[in-house]
Tab-separated table of C-alpha atoms and ligand atoms in Angstrom:
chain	number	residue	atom	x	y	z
A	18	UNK	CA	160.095	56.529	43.087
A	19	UNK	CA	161.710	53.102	44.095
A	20	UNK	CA	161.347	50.849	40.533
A	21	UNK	CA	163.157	48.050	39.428
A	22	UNK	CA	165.523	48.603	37.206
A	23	UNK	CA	165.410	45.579	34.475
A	24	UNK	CA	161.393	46.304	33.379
A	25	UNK	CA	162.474	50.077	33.187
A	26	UNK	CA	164.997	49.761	30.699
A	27	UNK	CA	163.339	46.969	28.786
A	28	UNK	CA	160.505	49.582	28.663
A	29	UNK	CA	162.806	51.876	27.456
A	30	UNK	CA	164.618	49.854	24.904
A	31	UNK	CA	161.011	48.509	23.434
A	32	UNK	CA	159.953	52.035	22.606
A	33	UNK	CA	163.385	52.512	20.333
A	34	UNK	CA	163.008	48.927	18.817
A	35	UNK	CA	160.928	50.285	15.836
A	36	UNK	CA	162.913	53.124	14.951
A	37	UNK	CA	165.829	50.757	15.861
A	38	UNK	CA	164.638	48.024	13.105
A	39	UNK	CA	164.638	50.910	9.692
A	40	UNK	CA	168.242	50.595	10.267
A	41	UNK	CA	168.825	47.417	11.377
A	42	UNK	CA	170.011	47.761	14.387
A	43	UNK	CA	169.865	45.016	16.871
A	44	UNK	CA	169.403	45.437	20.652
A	45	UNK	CA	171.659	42.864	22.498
A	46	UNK	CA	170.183	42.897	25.912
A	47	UNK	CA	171.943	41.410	29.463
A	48	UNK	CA	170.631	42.168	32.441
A	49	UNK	CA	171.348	40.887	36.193
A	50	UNK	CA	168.938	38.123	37.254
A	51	UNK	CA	168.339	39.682	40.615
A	52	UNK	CA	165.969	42.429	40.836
A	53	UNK	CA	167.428	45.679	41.412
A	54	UNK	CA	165.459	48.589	42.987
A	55	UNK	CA	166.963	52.226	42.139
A	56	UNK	CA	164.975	55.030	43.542
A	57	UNK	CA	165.044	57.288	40.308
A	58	UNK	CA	162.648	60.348	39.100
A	59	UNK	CA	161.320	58.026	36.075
A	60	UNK	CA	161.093	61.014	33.782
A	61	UNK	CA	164.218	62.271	34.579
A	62	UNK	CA	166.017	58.998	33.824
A	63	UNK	CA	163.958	58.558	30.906
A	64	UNK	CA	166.091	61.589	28.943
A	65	UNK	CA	168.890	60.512	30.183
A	66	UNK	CA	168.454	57.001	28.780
A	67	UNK	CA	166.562	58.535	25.133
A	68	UNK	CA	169.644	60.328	24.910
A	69	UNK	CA	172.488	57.612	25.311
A	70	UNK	CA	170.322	55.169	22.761
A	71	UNK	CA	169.166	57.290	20.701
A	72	UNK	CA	172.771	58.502	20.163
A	73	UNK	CA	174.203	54.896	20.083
A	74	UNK	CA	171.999	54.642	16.939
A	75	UNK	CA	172.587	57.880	15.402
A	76	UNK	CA	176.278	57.391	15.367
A	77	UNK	CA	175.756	53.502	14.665
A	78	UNK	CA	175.998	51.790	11.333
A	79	UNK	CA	173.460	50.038	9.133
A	80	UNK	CA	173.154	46.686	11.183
A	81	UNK	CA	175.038	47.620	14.139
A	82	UNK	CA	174.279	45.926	17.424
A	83	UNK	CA	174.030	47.796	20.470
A	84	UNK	CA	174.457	46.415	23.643
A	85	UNK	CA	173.256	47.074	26.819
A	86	UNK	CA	174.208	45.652	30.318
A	87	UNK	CA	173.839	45.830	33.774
A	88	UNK	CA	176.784	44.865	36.516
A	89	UNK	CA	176.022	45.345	40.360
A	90	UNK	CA	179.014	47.038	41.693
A	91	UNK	CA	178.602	47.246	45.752
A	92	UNK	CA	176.088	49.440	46.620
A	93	UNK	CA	176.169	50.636	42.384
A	94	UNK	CA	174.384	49.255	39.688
A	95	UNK	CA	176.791	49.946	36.499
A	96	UNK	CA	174.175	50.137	33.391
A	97	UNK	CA	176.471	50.541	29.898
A	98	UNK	CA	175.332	51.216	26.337
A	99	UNK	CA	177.809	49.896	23.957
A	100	UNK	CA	177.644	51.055	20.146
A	101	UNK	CA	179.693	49.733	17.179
A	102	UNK	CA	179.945	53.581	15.627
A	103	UNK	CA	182.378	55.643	14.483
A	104	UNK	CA	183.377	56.125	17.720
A	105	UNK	CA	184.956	59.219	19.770
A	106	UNK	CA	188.441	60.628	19.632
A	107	UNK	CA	190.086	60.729	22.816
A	108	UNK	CA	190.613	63.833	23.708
A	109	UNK	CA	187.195	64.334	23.175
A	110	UNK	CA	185.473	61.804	25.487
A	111	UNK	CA	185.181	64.085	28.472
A	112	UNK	CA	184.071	67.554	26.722
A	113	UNK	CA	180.802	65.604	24.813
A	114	UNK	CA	179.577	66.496	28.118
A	115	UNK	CA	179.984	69.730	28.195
A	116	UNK	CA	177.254	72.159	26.673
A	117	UNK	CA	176.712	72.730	22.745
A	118	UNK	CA	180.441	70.176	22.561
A	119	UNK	CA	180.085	68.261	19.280
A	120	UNK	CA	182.506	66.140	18.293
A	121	UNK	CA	183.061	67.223	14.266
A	122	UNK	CA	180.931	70.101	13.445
A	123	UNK	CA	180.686	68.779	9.781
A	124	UNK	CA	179.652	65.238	10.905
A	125	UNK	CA	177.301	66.245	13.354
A	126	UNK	CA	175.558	68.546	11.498
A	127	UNK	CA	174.299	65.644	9.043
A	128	UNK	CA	173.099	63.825	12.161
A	129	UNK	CA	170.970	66.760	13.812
A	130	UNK	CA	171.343	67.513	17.634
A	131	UNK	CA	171.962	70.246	19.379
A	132	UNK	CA	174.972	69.297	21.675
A	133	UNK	CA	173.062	69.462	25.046
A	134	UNK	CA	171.703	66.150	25.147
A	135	UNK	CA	174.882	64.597	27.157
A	136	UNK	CA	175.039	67.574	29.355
A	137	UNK	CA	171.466	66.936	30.340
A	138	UNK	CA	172.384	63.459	30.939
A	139	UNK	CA	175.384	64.315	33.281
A	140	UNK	CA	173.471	66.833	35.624
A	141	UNK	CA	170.321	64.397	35.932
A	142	UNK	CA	172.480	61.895	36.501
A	143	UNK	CA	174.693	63.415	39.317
A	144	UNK	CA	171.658	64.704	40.692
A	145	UNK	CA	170.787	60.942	41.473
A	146	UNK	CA	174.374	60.754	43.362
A	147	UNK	CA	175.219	58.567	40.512
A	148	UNK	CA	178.310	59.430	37.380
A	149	UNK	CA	178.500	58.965	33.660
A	150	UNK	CA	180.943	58.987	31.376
A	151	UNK	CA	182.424	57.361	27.690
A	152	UNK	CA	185.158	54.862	26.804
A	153	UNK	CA	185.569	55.026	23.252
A	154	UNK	CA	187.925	53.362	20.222
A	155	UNK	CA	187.869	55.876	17.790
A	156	UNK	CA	186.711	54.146	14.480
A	157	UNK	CA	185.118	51.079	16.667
A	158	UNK	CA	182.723	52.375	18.936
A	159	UNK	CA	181.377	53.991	22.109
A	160	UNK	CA	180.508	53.044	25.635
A	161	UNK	CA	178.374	55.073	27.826
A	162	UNK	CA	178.738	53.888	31.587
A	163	UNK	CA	176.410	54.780	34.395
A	164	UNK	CA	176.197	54.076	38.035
A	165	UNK	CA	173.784	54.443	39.887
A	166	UNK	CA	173.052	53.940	43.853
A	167	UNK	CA	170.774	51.004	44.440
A	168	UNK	CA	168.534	50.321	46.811
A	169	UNK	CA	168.655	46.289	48.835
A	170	UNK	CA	165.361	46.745	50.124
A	171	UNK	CA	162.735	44.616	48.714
A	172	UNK	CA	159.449	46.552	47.621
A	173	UNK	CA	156.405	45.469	48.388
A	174	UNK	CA	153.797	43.736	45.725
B	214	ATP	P1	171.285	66.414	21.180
B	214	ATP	O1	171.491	65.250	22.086
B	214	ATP	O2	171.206	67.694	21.929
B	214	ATP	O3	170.197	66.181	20.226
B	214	ATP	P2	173.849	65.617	20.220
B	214	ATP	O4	173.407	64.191	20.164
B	214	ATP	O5	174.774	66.098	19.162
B	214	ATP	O6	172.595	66.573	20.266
B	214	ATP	P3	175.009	64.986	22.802
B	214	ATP	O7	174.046	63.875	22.977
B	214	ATP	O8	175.274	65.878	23.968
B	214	ATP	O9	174.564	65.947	21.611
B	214	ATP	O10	176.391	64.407	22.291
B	214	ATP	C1	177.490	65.316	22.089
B	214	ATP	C2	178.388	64.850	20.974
B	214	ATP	O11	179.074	63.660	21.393
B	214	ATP	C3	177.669	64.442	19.693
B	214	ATP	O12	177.446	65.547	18.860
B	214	ATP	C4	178.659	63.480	19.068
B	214	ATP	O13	179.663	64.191	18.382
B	214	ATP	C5	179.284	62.807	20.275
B	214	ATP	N1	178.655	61.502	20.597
B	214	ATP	C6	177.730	61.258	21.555
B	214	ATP	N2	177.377	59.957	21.594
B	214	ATP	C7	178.130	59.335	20.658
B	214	ATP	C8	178.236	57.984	20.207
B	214	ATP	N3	177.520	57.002	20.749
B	214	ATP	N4	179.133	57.724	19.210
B	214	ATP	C9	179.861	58.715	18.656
B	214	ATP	N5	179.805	60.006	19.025
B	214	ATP	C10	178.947	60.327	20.009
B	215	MG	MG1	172.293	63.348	21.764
């Protein structure tokens, strides 16, 4: 389906606002003005995107903000989820997207997950012709990055 991209994530982000707001977590939201049309399987993206947030605030502190952007890159929109957590070591920040990879046993064992979620997250994304990946201070926080191909043609009302 061709939708636009903004109302989709604000969708997204309003359905984690709740659980967002029992740990104080503030959603810091900046999106392009223009419209942008990405021609996504909504369901699909949906995990992806429950995924990367609802890691940001597992790994986030009390009262962390978590930002989220989008940047129009060429024919790419660039959508990034920015956490202030604990962050991920660096020779780790390729294999979280591997299968069952969890950074720390011990810590992520307190947290619950299985270890797939990112993996999920890569193959629905490539499957879009889009990538994904992390930038990450260890101790300061995370950055997921995706891109995404985006569509210029306007869709009809
Ligand atoms: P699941 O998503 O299957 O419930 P999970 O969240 O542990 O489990 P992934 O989402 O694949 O699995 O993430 C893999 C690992 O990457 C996590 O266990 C965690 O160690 C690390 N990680 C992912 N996102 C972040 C983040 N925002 N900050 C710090 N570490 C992270
Ligand atoms: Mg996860």
């Amino acid at each position: 389906d061709t939708i636009e991209l903004r109302s989709f994530l604000e969708l997204t982000l309003d359905r984690f606002e709740m659980l967002a707001t029992d740990k104080n977590i503030i959603f810091n939201r900046k999106f392009s003005n223009k419209p942008i049309y990405v021609d996504i399987d909504q369901d699909k993206m949906t995990q992806v995107l429950d995924n990367i947030i609802s890691n940001a605030m597992k790994y986030s502190p009390e009262g962390g903000t978590v930002r989220i952007r989008t940047l129009q890159q060429g024919e790419n929109v660039r959508i990034s989820i920015a956490d202030q957590g604990m962050g991920i070591p660096r020779e780790s920040q390729t294999k979280i997207f591997e299968r069952f990879y969890r950074v720390d046993k011990a810590r992520a064992r307190s947290v619950g997950g299985t270890g797939l979620g990112l993996a999920i997250a890569k193959e629905l994304v490539q499957a879009h012709g889009g990538h994904i990946w992390a930038q990450s201070e260890y101790g300061k926080g995370t950055t997921i990055f995706i891109t995404l191909p985006y569509t210029v043609k306007e869709v009809k009302a």
